[in-house]
PDB file of C-alpha atoms in Angstrom:
ATOM      1  CA  MET A  26     -11.389 -19.116  12.968  1.00  0.00           C
ATOM      2  CA  ASP A  27      -9.785 -15.662  12.631  1.00  0.00           C
ATOM      3  CA  SER A  28     -10.692 -14.676  16.194  1.00  0.00           C
ATOM      4  CA  ILE A  29      -9.324 -17.958  17.572  1.00  0.00           C
ATOM      5  CA  ASP A  30      -6.085 -17.442  15.630  1.00  0.00           C
ATOM      6  CA  GLU A  31      -5.638 -13.942  16.996  1.00  0.00           C
ATOM      7  CA  ILE A  32      -6.087 -15.114  20.575  1.00  0.00           C
ATOM      8  CA  ARG A  33      -4.073 -18.317  20.521  1.00  0.00           C
ATOM      9  CA  VAL A  34      -1.415 -17.841  17.831  1.00  0.00           C
ATOM     10  CA  SER A  35       0.785 -14.774  17.525  1.00  0.00           C
ATOM     11  CA  THR A  36       1.241 -12.920  14.229  1.00  0.00           C
ATOM     12  CA  SER A  37       4.911 -13.918  14.409  1.00  0.00           C
ATOM     13  CA  MET A  38       3.954 -17.101  12.537  1.00  0.00           C
ATOM     14  CA  VAL A  39       4.421 -16.995   8.768  1.00  0.00           C
ATOM     15  CA  HIS A  40       2.977 -19.408   6.213  1.00  0.00           C
ATOM     16  CA  ILE A  41       5.324 -20.231   3.298  1.00  0.00           C
ATOM     17  CA  LEU A  42       3.951 -22.791   0.812  1.00  0.00           C
ATOM     18  CA  ASP A  43       3.161 -25.858   2.991  1.00  0.00           C
ATOM     19  CA  ASP A  44       5.421 -24.798   5.877  1.00  0.00           C
ATOM     20  CA  PHE A  45       4.798 -22.686   8.966  1.00  0.00           C
ATOM     21  CA  LEU A  46       7.689 -20.548  10.265  1.00  0.00           C
ATOM     22  CA  ILE A  47       7.643 -19.251  13.836  1.00  0.00           C
ATOM     23  CA  ILE A  48       9.806 -16.166  14.399  1.00  0.00           C
ATOM     24  CA  GLU A  49      10.558 -15.314  18.029  1.00  0.00           C
ATOM     25  CA  LYS A  50      13.395 -13.745  20.015  1.00  0.00           C
ATOM     26  CA  SER A  51      14.089 -16.915  22.010  1.00  0.00           C
ATOM     27  CA  LYS A  52      13.822 -20.664  21.540  1.00  0.00           C
ATOM     28  CA  GLU A  53      11.481 -20.912  24.522  1.00  0.00           C
ATOM     29  CA  ASP A  54       9.033 -18.419  23.010  1.00  0.00           C
ATOM     30  CA  ALA A  55       9.136 -20.276  19.685  1.00  0.00           C
ATOM     31  CA  ILE A  56       8.400 -23.624  21.382  1.00  0.00           C
ATOM     32  CA  SER A  57       5.522 -22.049  23.295  1.00  0.00           C
ATOM     33  CA  LYS A  58       4.000 -20.695  20.089  1.00  0.00           C
ATOM     34  CA  LEU A  59       4.516 -24.043  18.364  1.00  0.00           C
ATOM     35  CA  LYS A  60       2.614 -25.839  21.120  1.00  0.00           C
ATOM     36  CA  ALA A  61      -0.204 -23.296  20.886  1.00  0.00           C
ATOM     37  CA  PHE A  62      -0.371 -23.843  17.125  1.00  0.00           C
ATOM     38  CA  ILE A  63      -0.442 -27.646  17.500  1.00  0.00           C
ATOM     39  CA  ASN A  64      -3.232 -27.398  20.074  1.00  0.00           C
ATOM     40  CA  LEU A  65      -5.179 -25.131  17.740  1.00  0.00           C
ATOM     41  CA  CYS A  66      -4.836 -27.615  14.868  1.00  0.00           C
ATOM     42  CA  GLU A  67      -6.007 -30.464  17.103  1.00  0.00           C
ATOM     43  CA  ASP A  68      -9.020 -28.491  18.331  1.00  0.00           C
ATOM     44  CA  LEU A  69     -10.051 -27.650  14.760  1.00  0.00           C
ATOM     45  CA  GLY A  70      -9.342 -31.135  13.439  1.00  0.00           C
ATOM     46  CA  TYR A  71      -6.661 -29.975  10.984  1.00  0.00           C
ATOM     47  CA  PRO A  72      -4.107 -32.658  10.000  1.00  0.00           C
ATOM     48  CA  TYR A  73      -0.434 -31.777  10.386  1.00  0.00           C
ATOM     49  CA  GLN A  74       2.992 -33.422  10.293  1.00  0.00           C
ATOM     50  CA  GLN A  75       5.550 -32.770  13.022  1.00  0.00           C
ATOM     51  CA  LYS A  76       8.418 -34.061  10.885  1.00  0.00           C
ATOM     52  CA  LYS A  77       9.682 -32.384   7.752  1.00  0.00           C
ATOM     53  CA  THR A  78       8.785 -34.224   4.534  1.00  0.00           C
ATOM     54  CA  GLU A  79      11.857 -35.519   2.699  1.00  0.00           C
ATOM     55  CA  LEU A  80      12.323 -33.017  -0.116  1.00  0.00           C
ATOM     56  CA  PRO A  81      15.257 -31.281  -1.818  1.00  0.00           C
ATOM     57  CA  SER A  82      17.100 -29.064   0.652  1.00  0.00           C
ATOM     58  CA  GLN A  83      16.081 -25.497  -0.079  1.00  0.00           C
ATOM     59  CA  THR A  84      17.003 -22.047   1.168  1.00  0.00           C
ATOM     60  CA  MET A  85      15.841 -18.818  -0.379  1.00  0.00           C
ATOM     61  CA  ASP A  86      17.231 -15.299   0.008  1.00  0.00           C
ATOM     62  CA  PHE A  87      14.055 -13.282  -0.311  1.00  0.00           C
ATOM     63  CA  VAL A  88      14.135  -9.458  -0.070  1.00  0.00           C
ATOM     64  CA  GLY A  89      16.543  -9.522   2.838  1.00  0.00           C
ATOM     65  CA  ILE A  90      15.200 -12.650   4.564  1.00  0.00           C
ATOM     66  CA  THR A  91      16.770 -16.107   4.254  1.00  0.00           C
ATOM     67  CA  LEU A  92      14.132 -18.836   4.470  1.00  0.00           C
ATOM     68  CA  ASP A  93      15.362 -22.336   5.312  1.00  0.00           C
ATOM     69  CA  VAL A  94      12.552 -24.862   4.889  1.00  0.00           C
ATOM     70  CA  ILE A  95      14.692 -27.726   6.226  1.00  0.00           C
ATOM     71  CA  LYS A  96      15.859 -26.009   9.427  1.00  0.00           C
ATOM     72  CA  GLN A  97      12.548 -24.148   9.555  1.00  0.00           C
ATOM     73  CA  GLU A  98      14.254 -20.832  10.232  1.00  0.00           C
ATOM     74  CA  ALA A  99      13.989 -17.269   8.974  1.00  0.00           C
ATOM     75  CA  ARG A 100      17.194 -15.209   9.094  1.00  0.00           C
ATOM     76  CA  ARG A 101      17.654 -11.618   7.967  1.00  0.00           C
ATOM     77  CA  THR A 102      20.513 -11.246   5.475  1.00  0.00           C
ATOM     78  CA  VAL A 103      19.955  -7.589   4.576  1.00  0.00           C
ATOM     79  CA  PHE A 104      21.072  -7.989   0.957  1.00  0.00           C
ATOM     80  CA  GLU A 105      24.632  -8.677   2.124  1.00  0.00           C
ATOM     81  CA  ASN A 106      25.717 -10.904  -0.741  1.00  0.00           C
ATOM     82  CA  SER A 107      23.714  -9.525  -3.622  1.00  0.00           C
ATOM     83  CA  PRO A 108      21.096  -6.883  -4.287  1.00  0.00           C
ATOM     84  CA  SER A 109      18.922  -9.519  -5.932  1.00  0.00           C
ATOM     85  CA  CYS A 110      16.995 -12.505  -4.627  1.00  0.00           C
ATOM     86  CA  SER A 111      18.424 -15.953  -5.200  1.00  0.00           C
ATOM     87  CA  THR A 112      17.850 -19.597  -4.360  1.00  0.00           C
ATOM     88  CA  GLN A 113      20.298 -22.347  -3.551  1.00  0.00           C
ATOM     89  CA  THR A 114      19.014 -25.859  -4.153  1.00  0.00           C
ATOM     90  CA  VAL A 115      20.722 -29.108  -3.211  1.00  0.00           C
ATOM     91  CA  LEU A 116      18.724 -31.730  -5.076  1.00  0.00           C
ATOM     92  CA  SER A 117      18.149 -35.178  -3.662  1.00  0.00           C
ATOM     93  CA  SER A 118      17.011 -38.179  -5.639  1.00  0.00           C
ATOM     94  CA  THR A 119      13.406 -37.003  -5.338  1.00  0.00           C
ATOM     95  CA  SER A 120      12.080 -34.157  -7.488  1.00  0.00           C
ATOM     96  CA  ASN A 121       9.279 -31.965  -6.212  1.00  0.00           C
ATOM     97  CA  PRO A 122       7.157 -29.612  -8.374  1.00  0.00           C
ATOM     98  CA  ALA A 123       6.674 -27.110  -5.536  1.00  0.00           C
ATOM     99  CA  THR A 124      10.427 -26.764  -5.072  1.00  0.00           C
ATOM    100  CA  GLU A 125      10.890 -26.150  -8.789  1.00  0.00           C
ATOM    101  CA  LEU A 126       8.212 -23.462  -8.728  1.00  0.00           C
ATOM    102  CA  LEU A 127       9.982 -21.831  -5.789  1.00  0.00           C
ATOM    103  CA  GLU A 128      12.766 -20.911  -8.223  1.00  0.00           C
ATOM    104  CA  TYR A 129      10.234 -18.917 -10.234  1.00  0.00           C
ATOM    105  CA  VAL A 130       8.891 -17.300  -7.068  1.00  0.00           C
ATOM    106  CA  THR A 131      12.308 -15.795  -6.372  1.00  0.00           C
ATOM    107  CA  ILE A 132      12.752 -14.733 -10.007  1.00  0.00           C
ATOM    108  CA  LEU A 133       9.429 -12.890  -9.935  1.00  0.00           C
ATOM    109  CA  ALA A 134      10.155 -11.375  -6.516  1.00  0.00           C
ATOM    110  CA  ASN A 135      13.517 -10.143  -7.771  1.00  0.00           C
ATOM    111  CA  ALA A 136      11.946  -8.598 -10.875  1.00  0.00           C
ATOM    112  CA  ALA A 137       9.418  -6.713  -8.740  1.00  0.00           C
ATOM    113  CA  LEU A 138      12.115  -4.305  -7.536  1.00  0.00           C
ATOM    114  CA  ALA A 139      14.242  -2.157  -9.815  1.00  0.00           C
ATOM    115  CA  PRO A 140      18.015  -2.522  -9.230  1.00  0.00           C
ATOM    116  CA  SER A 141      18.214   1.067  -7.992  1.00  0.00           C
ATOM    117  CA  THR A 142      15.418   0.402  -5.489  1.00  0.00           C
ATOM    118  CA  GLN A 143      17.170  -2.744  -4.281  1.00  0.00           C
ATOM    119  CA  ALA A 144      20.343  -0.734  -3.694  1.00  0.00           C
ATOM    120  CA  THR A 145      18.383   1.891  -1.749  1.00  0.00           C
ATOM    121  CA  TYR A 146      16.658  -0.750   0.375  1.00  0.00           C
ATOM    122  CA  SER A 147      20.048  -2.328   1.043  1.00  0.00           C
ATOM    123  CA  ARG A 148      21.323   0.984   2.438  1.00  0.00           C
ATOM    124  CA  ALA A 149      18.171   1.251   4.538  1.00  0.00           C
ATOM    125  CA  TRP A 150      18.724  -2.121   6.201  1.00  0.00           C
ATOM    126  CA  LYS A 151      22.402  -1.363   6.784  1.00  0.00           C
ATOM    127  CA  THR A 152      21.367   1.855   8.513  1.00  0.00           C
ATOM    128  CA  PHE A 153      18.886  -0.132  10.599  1.00  0.00           C
ATOM    129  CA  ASP A 154      21.679  -2.558  11.519  1.00  0.00           C
ATOM    130  CA  SER A 155      23.816   0.372  12.679  1.00  0.00           C
ATOM    131  CA  PHE A 156      20.886   1.605  14.771  1.00  0.00           C
ATOM    132  CA  CYS A 157      20.471  -1.841  16.343  1.00  0.00           C
ATOM    133  CA  THR A 158      24.172  -2.018  17.191  1.00  0.00           C
ATOM    134  CA  GLU A 159      24.506   1.517  18.568  1.00  0.00           C
ATOM    135  CA  ILE A 160      21.169   1.902  20.370  1.00  0.00           C
ATOM    136  CA  MET A 161      19.621  -1.512  20.979  1.00  0.00           C
ATOM    137  CA  ASN A 162      22.879  -3.453  21.553  1.00  0.00           C
ATOM    138  CA  GLN A 163      21.437  -6.412  19.665  1.00  0.00           C
ATOM    139  CA  SER A 164      20.478  -7.559  16.194  1.00  0.00           C
ATOM    140  CA  LEU A 165      16.713  -7.382  15.667  1.00  0.00           C
ATOM    141  CA  GLN A 166      14.773  -9.623  13.313  1.00  0.00           C
ATOM    142  CA  PRO A 167      11.365  -9.009  11.712  1.00  0.00           C
ATOM    143  CA  PRO A 168       8.713  -8.329  12.750  1.00  0.00           C
ATOM    144  CA  ILE A 169       9.900  -4.921  13.953  1.00  0.00           C
ATOM    145  CA  SER A 170       7.712  -3.389  16.663  1.00  0.00           C
ATOM    146  CA  VAL A 171       6.172   0.084  16.583  1.00  0.00           C
ATOM    147  CA  ALA A 172       8.391   1.128  19.506  1.00  0.00           C
ATOM    148  CA  THR A 173      11.557   0.064  17.683  1.00  0.00           C
ATOM    149  CA  ILE A 174      10.504   1.809  14.466  1.00  0.00           C
ATOM    150  CA  SER A 175       9.783   4.963  16.462  1.00  0.00           C
ATOM    151  CA  LEU A 176      13.275   4.887  17.961  1.00  0.00           C
ATOM    152  CA  PHE A 177      14.724   4.266  14.491  1.00  0.00           C
ATOM    153  CA  ILE A 178      12.984   7.394  13.176  1.00  0.00           C
ATOM    154  CA  ALA A 179      14.368   9.426  16.085  1.00  0.00           C
ATOM    155  CA  TYR A 180      17.824   7.943  15.422  1.00  0.00           C
ATOM    156  CA  MET A 181      17.771   9.033  11.777  1.00  0.00           C
ATOM    157  CA  PHE A 182      16.340  12.472  12.586  1.00  0.00           C
ATOM    158  CA  LYS A 183      19.089  13.083  15.164  1.00  0.00           C
ATOM    159  CA  LYS A 184      21.674  12.202  12.527  1.00  0.00           C
ATOM    160  CA  SER A 185      20.134  14.827  10.194  1.00  0.00           C
ATOM    161  CA  TYR A 186      18.674  12.415   7.665  1.00  0.00           C
ATOM    162  CA  ALA A 187      16.341  14.168   5.242  1.00  0.00           C
ATOM    163  CA  PRO A 188      12.636  13.474   5.870  1.00  0.00           C
ATOM    164  CA  SER A 189      12.345  11.997   2.376  1.00  0.00           C
ATOM    165  CA  THR A 190      15.197   9.592   3.171  1.00  0.00           C
ATOM    166  CA  ILE A 191      13.519   8.571   6.425  1.00  0.00           C
ATOM    167  CA  SER A 192      10.305   7.828   4.525  1.00  0.00           C
ATOM    168  CA  THR A 193      12.205   5.791   1.939  1.00  0.00           C
ATOM    169  CA  TYR A 194      14.008   3.740   4.589  1.00  0.00           C
ATOM    170  CA  LEU A 195      10.705   3.000   6.305  1.00  0.00           C
ATOM    171  CA  SER A 196       9.404   1.796   2.942  1.00  0.00           C
ATOM    172  CA  ALA A 197      12.289  -0.685   2.859  1.00  0.00           C
ATOM    173  CA  ILE A 198      11.257  -2.066   6.248  1.00  0.00           C
ATOM    174  CA  ALA A 199       7.612  -2.188   5.185  1.00  0.00           C
ATOM    175  CA  TYR A 200       8.456  -4.025   1.965  1.00  0.00           C
ATOM    176  CA  VAL A 201      10.151  -6.919   3.758  1.00  0.00           C
ATOM    177  CA  HIS A 202       7.298  -7.219   6.251  1.00  0.00           C
ATOM    178  CA  LYS A 203       4.666  -7.253   3.520  1.00  0.00           C
ATOM    179  CA  MET A 204       6.538  -9.864   1.493  1.00  0.00           C
ATOM    180  CA  MET A 205       6.760 -12.014   4.621  1.00  0.00           C
ATOM    181  CA  SER A 206       3.020 -11.521   5.348  1.00  0.00           C
ATOM    182  CA  MET A 207       3.919  -9.791   8.603  1.00  0.00           C
ATOM    183  CA  PRO A 208       2.047  -6.796  10.044  1.00  0.00           C
ATOM    184  CA  ASP A 209       3.394  -3.519   8.646  1.00  0.00           C
ATOM    185  CA  ASN A 210       3.997  -1.382  11.726  1.00  0.00           C
ATOM    186  CA  THR A 211       5.368   1.473   9.615  1.00  0.00           C
ATOM    187  CA  ARG A 212       1.735   2.339   8.856  1.00  0.00           C
ATOM    188  CA  SER A 213       0.776   2.739  12.502  1.00  0.00           C
ATOM    189  CA  PHE A 214      -0.664   6.082  13.612  1.00  0.00           C
ATOM    190  CA  LEU A 215       2.323   6.876  15.845  1.00  0.00           C
ATOM    191  CA  VAL A 216       4.893   6.167  13.138  1.00  0.00           C
ATOM    192  CA  GLU A 217       3.042   8.255  10.549  1.00  0.00           C
ATOM    193  CA  LYS A 218       2.850  11.195  12.958  1.00  0.00           C
ATOM    194  CA  LEU A 219       6.550  10.920  13.772  1.00  0.00           C
ATOM    195  CA  VAL A 220       7.355  11.078  10.061  1.00  0.00           C
ATOM    196  CA  THR A 221       5.097  14.128   9.741  1.00  0.00           C
ATOM    197  CA  GLY A 222       7.040  15.686  12.587  1.00  0.00           C
ATOM    198  CA  THR A 223      10.344  15.210  10.755  1.00  0.00           C
ATOM    199  CA  TYR A 224       8.984  17.203   7.819  1.00  0.00           C
ATOM    200  CA  ARG A 225       7.697  19.998  10.059  1.00  0.00           C
ATOM    201  CA  LEU A 226      10.905  20.313  12.072  1.00  0.00           C
ATOM    202  CA  SER A 227      13.374  19.806   9.255  1.00  0.00           C
ATOM    203  CA  LYS A 228      15.538  22.845   8.591  1.00  0.00           C
ATOM    204  CA  THR A 229      16.281  21.755   5.054  1.00  0.00           C
ATOM    205  CA  PHE A 230      14.060  22.242   2.048  1.00  0.00           C
ATOM    206  CA  ASP A 231      14.230  21.252  -1.585  1.00  0.00           C
ATOM    207  CA  SER A 232      15.815  24.183  -3.412  1.00  0.00           C
ATOM    208  CA  ARG A 233      15.214  22.630  -6.814  1.00  0.00           C
ATOM    209  CA  LEU A 234      12.614  24.494  -8.845  1.00  0.00           C
ATOM    210  CA  PRO A 235      10.404  22.992 -11.542  1.00  0.00           C
ATOM    211  CA  ILE A 236      11.773  24.137 -14.883  1.00  0.00           C
ATOM    212  CA  THR A 237       9.279  26.501 -16.499  1.00  0.00           C
ATOM    213  CA  ILE A 238       9.585  28.315 -19.824  1.00  0.00           C
ATOM    214  CA  PRO A 239      10.886  31.541 -18.164  1.00  0.00           C
ATOM    215  CA  ILE A 240      13.504  29.571 -16.198  1.00  0.00           C
ATOM    216  CA  LEU A 241      14.457  27.621 -19.330  1.00  0.00           C
ATOM    217  CA  ASN A 242      14.930  30.892 -21.232  1.00  0.00           C
ATOM    218  CA  LYS A 243      17.219  32.180 -18.468  1.00  0.00           C
ATOM    219  CA  LEU A 244      19.304  29.007 -18.711  1.00  0.00           C
ATOM    220  CA  LEU A 245      19.562  29.332 -22.484  1.00  0.00           C
ATOM    221  CA  HIS A 246      20.499  33.011 -22.232  1.00  0.00           C
ATOM    222  CA  SER A 247      23.251  32.287 -19.688  1.00  0.00           C
ATOM    223  CA  ILE A 248      25.009  29.671 -21.850  1.00  0.00           C
ATOM    224  CA  THR A 249      27.014  32.159 -23.906  1.00  0.00           C
ATOM    225  CA  LEU A 250      27.871  34.128 -20.757  1.00  0.00           C
ATOM    226  CA  VAL A 251      29.488  31.252 -18.857  1.00  0.00           C
ATOM    227  CA  ILE A 252      30.703  28.949 -21.656  1.00  0.00           C
ATOM    228  CA  LYS A 253      33.284  30.071 -24.218  1.00  0.00           C
ATOM    229  CA  CYS A 254      33.686  26.871 -26.262  1.00  0.00           C
ATOM    230  CA  THR A 255      31.358  26.961 -29.282  1.00  0.00           C
ATOM    231  CA  TYR A 256      30.829  23.193 -29.282  1.00  0.00           C
ATOM    232  CA  ASP A 257      29.900  23.190 -25.584  1.00  0.00           C
ATOM    233  CA  GLN A 258      27.445  26.026 -26.197  1.00  0.00           C
ATOM    234  CA  VAL A 259      25.682  23.978 -28.875  1.00  0.00           C
ATOM    235  CA  LEU A 260      25.784  20.896 -26.632  1.00  0.00           C
ATOM    236  CA  PHE A 261      24.247  22.571 -23.574  1.00  0.00           C
ATOM    237  CA  LYS A 262      21.583  24.349 -25.613  1.00  0.00           C
ATOM    238  CA  ALA A 263      20.524  21.032 -27.155  1.00  0.00           C
ATOM    239  CA  ILE A 264      20.527  19.092 -23.888  1.00  0.00           C
ATOM    240  CA  PHE A 265      18.572  21.779 -21.987  1.00  0.00           C
ATOM    241  CA  LEU A 266      15.836  21.884 -24.618  1.00  0.00           C
ATOM    242  CA  PHE A 267      15.898  18.116 -25.116  1.00  0.00           C
ATOM    243  CA  ALA A 268      15.510  17.372 -21.398  1.00  0.00           C
ATOM    244  CA  PHE A 269      12.704  19.913 -21.044  1.00  0.00           C
ATOM    245  CA  SER A 270      10.822  18.574 -24.083  1.00  0.00           C
ATOM    246  CA  THR A 271      11.099  14.872 -23.152  1.00  0.00           C
ATOM    247  CA  PHE A 272      10.818  15.083 -19.324  1.00  0.00           C
ATOM    248  CA  SER A 273      14.167  13.267 -19.164  1.00  0.00           C
ATOM    249  CA  ARG A 274      16.177  12.513 -16.056  1.00  0.00           C
ATOM    250  CA  VAL A 275      19.841  13.495 -16.011  1.00  0.00           C
ATOM    251  CA  GLY A 276      20.874   9.833 -15.783  1.00  0.00           C
ATOM    252  CA  GLU A 277      19.017   9.113 -19.029  1.00  0.00           C
ATOM    253  CA  LEU A 278      21.054  11.658 -20.994  1.00  0.00           C
ATOM    254  CA  VAL A 279      24.575  11.759 -19.571  1.00  0.00           C
ATOM    255  CA  THR A 280      26.940   9.440 -17.759  1.00  0.00           C
ATOM    256  CA  THR A 281      30.316   9.605 -16.065  1.00  0.00           C
ATOM    257  CA  LYS A 282      33.394   7.751 -17.220  1.00  0.00           C
ATOM    258  CA  ASN A 283      33.231   4.869 -14.732  1.00  0.00           C
ATOM    259  CA  ALA A 284      29.446   4.662 -14.312  1.00  0.00           C
ATOM    260  CA  PRO A 285      27.347   2.072 -16.190  1.00  0.00           C
ATOM    261  CA  ASN A 286      25.593   3.544 -19.215  1.00  0.00           C
ATOM    262  CA  ASP A 287      22.928   0.902 -19.790  1.00  0.00           C
ATOM    263  CA  ASN A 288      20.087   3.366 -19.251  1.00  0.00           C
ATOM    264  CA  VAL A 289      21.487   6.267 -21.291  1.00  0.00           C
ATOM    265  CA  LEU A 290      19.831   7.217 -24.579  1.00  0.00           C
ATOM    266  CA  LEU A 291      21.814   6.309 -27.675  1.00  0.00           C
ATOM    267  CA  LEU A 292      22.050   8.100 -31.009  1.00  0.00           C
ATOM    268  CA  HIS A 293      19.857   5.548 -32.777  1.00  0.00           C
ATOM    269  CA  ASP A 294      17.106   6.215 -30.212  1.00  0.00           C
ATOM    270  CA  VAL A 295      16.617   9.693 -31.715  1.00  0.00           C
ATOM    271  CA  SER A 296      15.103  10.320 -35.164  1.00  0.00           C
ATOM    272  CA  LEU A 297      13.910  13.392 -37.081  1.00  0.00           C
ATOM    273  CA  SER A 298      10.775  14.016 -39.139  1.00  0.00           C
ATOM    274  CA  TYR A 299      10.968  16.461 -42.053  1.00  0.00           C
ATOM    275  CA  VAL A 300       8.333  18.666 -43.673  1.00  0.00           C
ATOM    276  CA  GLN A 301       9.254  20.213 -47.031  1.00  0.00           C
ATOM    277  CA  GLY A 302      12.888  19.382 -46.425  1.00  0.00           C
ATOM    278  CA  LYS A 303      13.085  21.003 -42.978  1.00  0.00           C
ATOM    279  CA  ALA A 304      13.249  19.225 -39.626  1.00  0.00           C
ATOM    280  CA  ALA A 305       9.861  19.622 -37.935  1.00  0.00           C
ATOM    281  CA  GLU A 306       9.765  17.031 -35.169  1.00  0.00           C
ATOM    282  CA  VAL A 307      12.047  14.844 -33.059  1.00  0.00           C
ATOM    283  CA  GLN A 308      11.077  11.326 -31.950  1.00  0.00           C
ATOM    284  CA  VAL A 309      12.850   9.821 -28.930  1.00  0.00           C
ATOM    285  CA  CYS A 310      12.583   6.126 -28.069  1.00  0.00           C
ATOM    286  CA  PHE A 311      13.089   5.390 -24.362  1.00  0.00           C
ATOM    287  CA  ARG A 312      13.967   1.704 -23.971  1.00  0.00           C
ATOM    288  CA  LYS A 313      14.917   1.751 -20.282  1.00  0.00           C
ATOM    289  CA  PHE A 314      13.407   4.070 -17.731  1.00  0.00           C
ATOM    290  CA  LYS A 315      12.184   4.044 -14.140  1.00  0.00           C
ATOM    291  CA  HIS A 316       8.942   2.133 -13.500  1.00  0.00           C
ATOM    292  CA  ASN A 317       9.169   0.422 -16.902  1.00  0.00           C
ATOM    293  CA  VAL A 318       7.961  -2.859 -15.404  1.00  0.00           C
ATOM    294  CA  ARG A 319       7.085  -4.554 -18.693  1.00  0.00           C
ATOM    295  CA  GLY A 320      10.271  -3.492 -20.460  1.00  0.00           C
ATOM    296  CA  MET A 321       8.386  -2.063 -23.441  1.00  0.00           C
ATOM    297  CA  PRO A 322       9.954   0.989 -25.160  1.00  0.00           C
ATOM    298  CA  LYS A 323       8.050   4.282 -25.180  1.00  0.00           C
ATOM    299  CA  THR A 324       8.355   7.071 -27.737  1.00  0.00           C
ATOM    300  CA  ILE A 325       8.066  10.787 -26.979  1.00  0.00           C
ATOM    301  CA  SER A 326       7.879  13.350 -29.786  1.00  0.00           C
ATOM    302  CA  PHE A 327       8.455  17.094 -29.602  1.00  0.00           C
ATOM    303  CA  SER A 328       8.427  19.988 -32.045  1.00  0.00           C
ATOM    304  CA  HIS A 329       9.946  23.469 -31.931  1.00  0.00           C
ATOM    305  CA  GLY A 330       8.322  24.469 -28.630  1.00  0.00           C
ATOM    306  CA  THR A 331       7.670  27.927 -27.180  1.00  0.00           C
ATOM    307  CA  ALA A 332      11.072  28.708 -25.652  1.00  0.00           C
ATOM    308  CA  MET A 333      13.341  31.441 -27.004  1.00  0.00           C
ATOM    309  CA  GLU A 334      15.209  28.768 -28.999  1.00  0.00           C
ATOM    310  CA  SER A 335      13.728  25.969 -31.111  1.00  0.00           C
ATOM    311  CA  ALA A 336      14.219  22.536 -29.549  1.00  0.00           C
ATOM    312  CA  VAL A 337      14.263  20.898 -32.998  1.00  0.00           C
ATOM    313  CA  VAL A 338      16.779  23.352 -34.462  1.00  0.00           C
ATOM    314  CA  ALA A 339      19.014  22.984 -31.398  1.00  0.00           C
ATOM    315  CA  MET A 340      18.989  19.207 -31.867  1.00  0.00           C
ATOM    316  CA  VAL A 341      19.825  19.481 -35.575  1.00  0.00           C
ATOM    317  CA  GLU A 342      22.695  21.902 -34.886  1.00  0.00           C
ATOM    318  CA  TYR A 343      24.130  19.572 -32.263  1.00  0.00           C
ATOM    319  CA  LEU A 344      23.941  16.532 -34.557  1.00  0.00           C
ATOM    320  CA  LYS A 345      25.883  18.489 -37.200  1.00  0.00           C
ATOM    321  CA  VAL A 346      28.841  19.137 -34.889  1.00  0.00           C
ATOM    322  CA  ARG A 347      28.631  15.990 -32.786  1.00  0.00           C
ATOM    323  CA  PRO A 348      31.683  13.700 -33.174  1.00  0.00           C
ATOM    324  CA  TYR A 349      30.905  10.271 -34.597  1.00  0.00           C
ATOM    325  CA  SER A 350      32.886   8.527 -31.863  1.00  0.00           C
ATOM    326  CA  VAL A 351      33.432   9.373 -28.229  1.00  0.00           C
ATOM    327  CA  PRO A 352      37.131   9.973 -27.409  1.00  0.00           C
ATOM    328  CA  THR A 353      38.616   7.629 -24.811  1.00  0.00           C
TER     329      THR A 353
END
């Protein structure tokens, strides 16, 4: 069966629930593939219906692809309206359990990607759209060929995209193809070697160093040399030691005035343990963090540490001078 399928039906056919979607560049190619599929079903004795069953009208925006089960079309939306997946249902007088479950399919698909990842993938597809407009002079729909992906890599490299960004944008293309059960051409040998080439030829490198105890001590020593305000000195000492002890990201500790602060640690997320009346340990409860798929909070504890300053003492000193309310 698999060998017959490969010969007679192209991989541009996608199976969604009880529907088969044929994705081709032209109507003539789609009709040709449809006829090949019908002939295959007849040869194998599989029953099929040429007409669409009367069900509620349903379209689904699914990781950048709009699926229309009434028009039997797949259109790429590239997250234009929203970074999340959604469904629009126009109910008829007949209810269908499969259509109701489709709502949950989109909810689960939406939850699979973090909002930040969705935003990144949105930028990736917008960049791909720009590539299609500037280089290909047409809008391309999945599946994307190896040749096109290769040109897209060259396009981004010429525009001085970082190799890590190129890899991330290819992941966005791969994600849509995998969710649509299409072949992932980003994993082809040629594409992988082109990505390797971007890393070898890139003139940029990551200047960020992993923070070690010696580097942390240098940061702590420099605070009094570059900061004159006593409160700011206490603040930076506490945040340096806190971030080092809890492996925190910057976005988990600080925020800007206009940025959302949903993921920032709050005062009640931090507690102290005392031994003989002295603070000995700090417990930090992280409620929201990257890759927290299940949404369960995690607690990290730290003690004084081995740096030139005690992480616990620095935290206690900051809490003593910290204002109870943030000025507006």
